[in-house]
Structure formats: C-alpha cells, structure tokens
C-alpha cells in the first residue's frame, strides 16, 4: 500500500462478499481443539444459495445460517524469515474472527514499508472458536477498501462492526453447555465435548458430524474470569439449526 510506513495503521473496509455456493468442512487429524479425541479424517461438503444465502442444509439434521467473511486478513511482520500462515500475529493474519463480515472496518498495525496486505481463507459460516479447525471453507470474491492512517501505533488489530453480530443465529435462542475449572483451555474443551455428547444423543448424529457442526455455527465464550480459582467457559449452540 503506497505511503504505508511502520507506526501507521492500515484501515481495511470490508465492502462486499460474493460467495461461490460451494464449501467444505473437514476434521483434519492433529488439528483442532479436540484433536486428541478425533484422530480420523472426516469431510462434509456444502451446496448453498449464493444469492439469497438461505441457511444451508447439514445432511438430514438441520440447516446452518450463513455469514460470509474472510478468515485471513493481515500485513507483513517486520521479523525476517519464513512465517507459517496458520497462527495469527500482532499484524493480523489467520484471525478467523467470524464478525469481520461485510460492513466491518479493521485496522492493522503496519510494521514494514508498504504494509503488504493479504486476504484469503474465506468462509460461508463459522462459529466463534472454529473448534474443529475448519469452518464452511468456501471460495468467494471480496471487495475491500484500503486506506493508510498515519501515526496510529496499534499494538494488535482493532475492528468495528456496523451493528449486531449474531442476528443470523439468534432467532430461536441457544442451548449452552459449560466447562468450569482453573484452566480456560480445559474448560473450553469440556464445554465443546459436552455439546457434542448432547448432539449425538439428541439428534442421532455421529461424534465427527457433531464436532464439525459445532465448528461452523457454535460459539465459545468466556462467561466468567474473575472468581478464582475457577473460570467458566460456555459453548452456545444455536437452536435455529434445528428449527
């Protein structure tokens, strides 16, 4: 980006997404929040309405509300060398923030001349946490507007949304499961595991199907982080999938 210098910020306005209508979700061995529990590969293919973005069928079980966004948005880090695209960094990258959808504005800290912005990893839908490691991975065209903001020394990315962020999921409320304990990661794993158990028991799906479904529409949230020694993590599963 012409004129961008270290110490500036790159302002990214996400103007529009034009999805392809096809996507996939996979359990990749060795990857994901519950990788130790799900060692076998699994794959779900999706076909969806690219124009109206009506909820997409998940087999015979239900329909997943869609919200297109880009999982990877970032600029180049100042550190020399090769950098994996998997972990996010203070300059952005593989953020996988579901709410970076059309209408949002993102500011990224610039560390190198020109910023060297990149975008990709587009998703038709994802839950907060992307717990199995993939969302509805789906190719799409994206229109963004880039602007340099001088002397805006951000430490990490910042973003703003144009309005509520979960209206596509909220209509029928949620079923939520909690993990409670002194470690946030363990509590998150427990909350997701309990949700998977319930989906298998109540909907008759396999554990692999439930895990992937949680990844594309369920939300992990820190519900309590002050009442030491135990913290509470909740996993919200939208009832709209089955209604």
PDB file of N, CA and C in Angstrom, residues 129-175:
ATOM      1  N   UNK A 129     -14.545 -19.573  17.533  1.00  0.00           N
ATOM      2  CA  UNK A 129     -13.670 -20.623  18.024  1.00  0.00           C
ATOM      3  C   UNK A 129     -13.230 -21.577  16.928  1.00  0.00           C
ATOM      4  N   UNK A 130     -14.076 -21.756  15.888  1.00  0.00           N
ATOM      5  CA  UNK A 130     -13.751 -22.681  14.783  1.00  0.00           C
ATOM      6  C   UNK A 130     -13.152 -23.966  15.352  1.00  0.00           C
ATOM      7  N   UNK A 131     -13.915 -24.632  16.224  1.00  0.00           N
ATOM      8  CA  UNK A 131     -13.348 -25.606  17.145  1.00  0.00           C
ATOM      9  C   UNK A 131     -12.730 -26.834  16.491  1.00  0.00           C
ATOM     10  N   UNK A 132     -13.223 -27.270  15.329  1.00  0.00           N
ATOM     11  CA  UNK A 132     -12.602 -28.445  14.706  1.00  0.00           C
ATOM     12  C   UNK A 132     -11.438 -28.055  13.803  1.00  0.00           C
ATOM     13  N   UNK A 133     -11.227 -26.745  13.631  1.00  0.00           N
ATOM     14  CA  UNK A 133     -10.114 -26.273  12.824  1.00  0.00           C
ATOM     15  C   UNK A 133     -10.506 -25.783  11.449  1.00  0.00           C
ATOM     16  N   UNK A 134     -11.738 -26.092  11.024  1.00  0.00           N
ATOM     17  CA  UNK A 134     -12.234 -25.586   9.744  1.00  0.00           C
ATOM     18  C   UNK A 134     -13.655 -25.074   9.923  1.00  0.00           C
ATOM     19  N   UNK A 135     -14.056 -24.180   9.024  1.00  0.00           N
ATOM     20  CA  UNK A 135     -15.416 -23.654   9.000  1.00  0.00           C
ATOM     21  C   UNK A 135     -16.091 -24.196   7.737  1.00  0.00           C
ATOM     22  N   UNK A 136     -17.065 -23.468   7.178  1.00  0.00           N
ATOM     23  CA  UNK A 136     -17.505 -23.787   5.821  1.00  0.00           C
ATOM     24  C   UNK A 136     -16.537 -23.046   4.909  1.00  0.00           C
ATOM     25  N   UNK A 137     -15.475 -23.739   4.536  1.00  0.00           N
ATOM     26  CA  UNK A 137     -14.427 -23.158   3.701  1.00  0.00           C
ATOM     27  C   UNK A 137     -14.992 -22.992   2.291  1.00  0.00           C
ATOM     28  N   UNK A 138     -14.982 -21.767   1.787  1.00  0.00           N
ATOM     29  CA  UNK A 138     -15.698 -21.510   0.542  1.00  0.00           C
ATOM     30  C   UNK A 138     -15.054 -20.358  -0.222  1.00  0.00           C
ATOM     31  N   UNK A 139     -14.738 -20.600  -1.482  1.00  0.00           N
ATOM     32  CA  UNK A 139     -14.161 -19.546  -2.318  1.00  0.00           C
ATOM     33  C   UNK A 139     -15.184 -18.442  -2.554  1.00  0.00           C
ATOM     34  N   UNK A 140     -14.710 -17.210  -2.596  1.00  0.00           N
ATOM     35  CA  UNK A 140     -15.596 -16.084  -2.898  1.00  0.00           C
ATOM     36  C   UNK A 140     -14.779 -14.878  -3.322  1.00  0.00           C
ATOM     37  N   UNK A 141     -15.451 -13.966  -4.004  1.00  0.00           N
ATOM     38  CA  UNK A 141     -14.845 -12.690  -4.378  1.00  0.00           C
ATOM     39  C   UNK A 141     -15.120 -11.677  -3.267  1.00  0.00           C
ATOM     40  N   UNK A 142     -14.100 -10.896  -2.935  1.00  0.00           N
ATOM     41  CA  UNK A 142     -14.211  -9.930  -1.844  1.00  0.00           C
ATOM     42  C   UNK A 142     -13.788  -8.550  -2.348  1.00  0.00           C
ATOM     43  N   UNK A 143     -14.556  -7.542  -1.978  1.00  0.00           N
ATOM     44  CA  UNK A 143     -14.200  -6.164  -2.293  1.00  0.00           C
ATOM     45  C   UNK A 143     -13.850  -5.452  -0.990  1.00  0.00           C
ATOM     46  N   UNK A 144     -12.649  -4.877  -0.937  1.00  0.00           N
ATOM     47  CA  UNK A 144     -12.218  -4.125   0.240  1.00  0.00           C
ATOM     48  C   UNK A 144     -11.711  -2.752  -0.187  1.00  0.00           C
ATOM     49  N   UNK A 145     -11.738  -1.827   0.739  1.00  0.00           N
ATOM     50  CA  UNK A 145     -11.160  -0.503   0.540  1.00  0.00           C
ATOM     51  C   UNK A 145     -10.007  -0.344   1.520  1.00  0.00           C
ATOM     52  N   UNK A 146      -8.828   0.046   1.025  1.00  0.00           N
ATOM     53  CA  UNK A 146      -7.641   0.185   1.858  1.00  0.00           C
ATOM     54  C   UNK A 146      -7.254   1.652   1.988  1.00  0.00           C
ATOM     55  N   UNK A 147      -6.950   2.064   3.224  1.00  0.00           N
ATOM     56  CA  UNK A 147      -6.511   3.432   3.490  1.00  0.00           C
ATOM     57  C   UNK A 147      -5.398   3.401   4.527  1.00  0.00           C
ATOM     58  N   UNK A 148      -4.439   4.285   4.387  1.00  0.00           N
ATOM     59  CA  UNK A 148      -3.362   4.415   5.366  1.00  0.00           C
ATOM     60  C   UNK A 148      -3.757   5.472   6.393  1.00  0.00           C
ATOM     61  N   UNK A 149      -3.655   5.109   7.668  1.00  0.00           N
ATOM     62  CA  UNK A 149      -3.892   6.057   8.757  1.00  0.00           C
ATOM     63  C   UNK A 149      -2.535   6.354   9.384  1.00  0.00           C
ATOM     64  N   UNK A 150      -2.073   7.578   9.248  1.00  0.00           N
ATOM     65  CA  UNK A 150      -0.739   7.934   9.700  1.00  0.00           C
ATOM     66  C   UNK A 150      -0.672   8.019  11.230  1.00  0.00           C
ATOM     67  N   UNK A 151       0.490   7.613  11.744  1.00  0.00           N
ATOM     68  CA  UNK A 151       0.798   7.754  13.173  1.00  0.00           C
ATOM     69  C   UNK A 151      -0.315   7.190  14.063  1.00  0.00           C
ATOM     70  N   UNK A 152      -0.705   5.968  13.784  1.00  0.00           N
ATOM     71  CA  UNK A 152      -1.700   5.271  14.614  1.00  0.00           C
ATOM     72  C   UNK A 152      -1.024   4.004  15.142  1.00  0.00           C
ATOM     73  N   UNK A 153      -0.299   4.107  16.251  1.00  0.00           N
ATOM     74  CA  UNK A 153       0.542   2.997  16.724  1.00  0.00           C
ATOM     75  C   UNK A 153      -0.247   1.901  17.448  1.00  0.00           C
ATOM     76  N   UNK A 154      -0.922   1.069  16.692  1.00  0.00           N
ATOM     77  CA  UNK A 154      -1.650  -0.056  17.280  1.00  0.00           C
ATOM     78  C   UNK A 154      -0.680  -1.137  17.738  1.00  0.00           C
ATOM     79  N   UNK A 155      -1.028  -1.826  18.797  1.00  0.00           N
ATOM     80  CA  UNK A 155      -0.244  -2.978  19.232  1.00  0.00           C
ATOM     81  C   UNK A 155      -0.750  -4.267  18.587  1.00  0.00           C
ATOM     82  N   UNK A 156      -2.046  -4.333  18.329  1.00  0.00           N
ATOM     83  CA  UNK A 156      -2.682  -5.500  17.706  1.00  0.00           C
ATOM     84  C   UNK A 156      -3.859  -5.005  16.864  1.00  0.00           C
ATOM     85  N   UNK A 157      -4.463  -5.883  16.049  1.00  0.00           N
ATOM     86  CA  UNK A 157      -5.602  -5.447  15.239  1.00  0.00           C
ATOM     87  C   UNK A 157      -6.775  -4.954  16.082  1.00  0.00           C
ATOM     88  N   UNK A 158      -7.502  -4.034  15.489  1.00  0.00           N
ATOM     89  CA  UNK A 158      -8.716  -3.479  16.087  1.00  0.00           C
ATOM     90  C   UNK A 158      -9.793  -3.490  15.005  1.00  0.00           C
ATOM     91  N   UNK A 159     -11.050  -3.732  15.391  1.00  0.00           N
ATOM     92  CA  UNK A 159     -12.096  -3.696  14.375  1.00  0.00           C
ATOM     93  C   UNK A 159     -13.389  -3.127  14.936  1.00  0.00           C
ATOM     94  N   UNK A 160     -14.253  -2.704  14.021  1.00  0.00           N
ATOM     95  CA  UNK A 160     -15.558  -2.156  14.378  1.00  0.00           C
ATOM     96  C   UNK A 160     -16.613  -2.803  13.496  1.00  0.00           C
ATOM     97  N   UNK A 161     -17.768  -3.103  14.079  1.00  0.00           N
ATOM     98  CA  UNK A 161     -18.871  -3.684  13.321  1.00  0.00           C
ATOM     99  C   UNK A 161     -19.953  -2.625  13.113  1.00  0.00           C
ATOM    100  N   UNK A 162     -20.744  -2.759  12.049  1.00  0.00           N
ATOM    101  CA  UNK A 162     -21.772  -1.758  11.773  1.00  0.00           C
ATOM    102  C   UNK A 162     -23.057  -1.961  12.559  1.00  0.00           C
ATOM    103  N   UNK A 163     -23.157  -3.052  13.307  1.00  0.00           N
ATOM    104  CA  UNK A 163     -24.384  -3.342  14.044  1.00  0.00           C
ATOM    105  C   UNK A 163     -24.260  -4.660  14.783  1.00  0.00           C
ATOM    106  N   UNK A 164     -25.386  -5.256  15.193  1.00  0.00           N
ATOM    107  CA  UNK A 164     -25.357  -6.550  15.888  1.00  0.00           C
ATOM    108  C   UNK A 164     -24.652  -7.613  15.054  1.00  0.00           C
ATOM    109  N   UNK A 165     -24.044  -8.590  15.745  1.00  0.00           N
ATOM    110  CA  UNK A 165     -23.202  -9.550  15.025  1.00  0.00           C
ATOM    111  C   UNK A 165     -23.751 -10.976  14.989  1.00  0.00           C
ATOM    112  N   UNK A 166     -24.814 -11.266  15.735  1.00  0.00           N
ATOM    113  CA  UNK A 166     -25.313 -12.648  15.764  1.00  0.00           C
ATOM    114  C   UNK A 166     -26.786 -12.759  15.381  1.00  0.00           C
ATOM    115  N   UNK A 167     -27.305 -11.785  14.654  1.00  0.00           N
ATOM    116  CA  UNK A 167     -28.715 -11.837  14.277  1.00  0.00           C
ATOM    117  C   UNK A 167     -29.036 -13.050  13.411  1.00  0.00           C
ATOM    118  N   UNK A 168     -28.055 -13.533  12.653  1.00  0.00           N
ATOM    119  CA  UNK A 168     -28.303 -14.700  11.804  1.00  0.00           C
ATOM    120  C   UNK A 168     -28.479 -15.974  12.626  1.00  0.00           C
ATOM    121  N   UNK A 169     -28.109 -15.930  13.908  1.00  0.00           N
ATOM    122  CA  UNK A 169     -28.191 -17.106  14.772  1.00  0.00           C
ATOM    123  C   UNK A 169     -29.221 -16.989  15.893  1.00  0.00           C
ATOM    124  N   UNK A 170     -29.624 -15.783  16.241  1.00  0.00           N
ATOM    125  CA  UNK A 170     -30.330 -15.522  17.498  1.00  0.00           C
ATOM    126  C   UNK A 170     -31.800 -15.925  17.528  1.00  0.00           C
ATOM    127  N   UNK A 171     -32.408 -16.154  16.404  1.00  0.00           N
ATOM    128  CA  UNK A 171     -33.872 -16.198  16.297  1.00  0.00           C
ATOM    129  C   UNK A 171     -34.545 -17.153  17.279  1.00  0.00           C
ATOM    130  N   UNK A 172     -33.980 -18.329  17.474  1.00  0.00           N
ATOM    131  CA  UNK A 172     -34.610 -19.335  18.328  1.00  0.00           C
ATOM    132  C   UNK A 172     -33.826 -19.594  19.613  1.00  0.00           C
ATOM    133  N   UNK A 173     -32.928 -18.703  19.961  1.00  0.00           N
ATOM    134  CA  UNK A 173     -32.173 -18.874  21.189  1.00  0.00           C
ATOM    135  C   UNK A 173     -31.073 -19.919  21.055  1.00  0.00           C
ATOM    136  N   UNK A 174     -30.557 -20.345  22.201  1.00  0.00           N
ATOM    137  CA  UNK A 174     -29.387 -21.218  22.219  1.00  0.00           C
ATOM    138  C   UNK A 174     -29.535 -22.312  23.274  1.00  0.00           C
ATOM    139  N   UNK A 175     -28.846 -23.414  23.030  1.00  0.00           N
ATOM    140  CA  UNK A 175     -28.580 -24.406  24.070  1.00  0.00           C
ATOM    141  C   UNK A 175     -27.105 -24.263  24.420  1.00  0.00           C
TER     142      UNK A 175
END
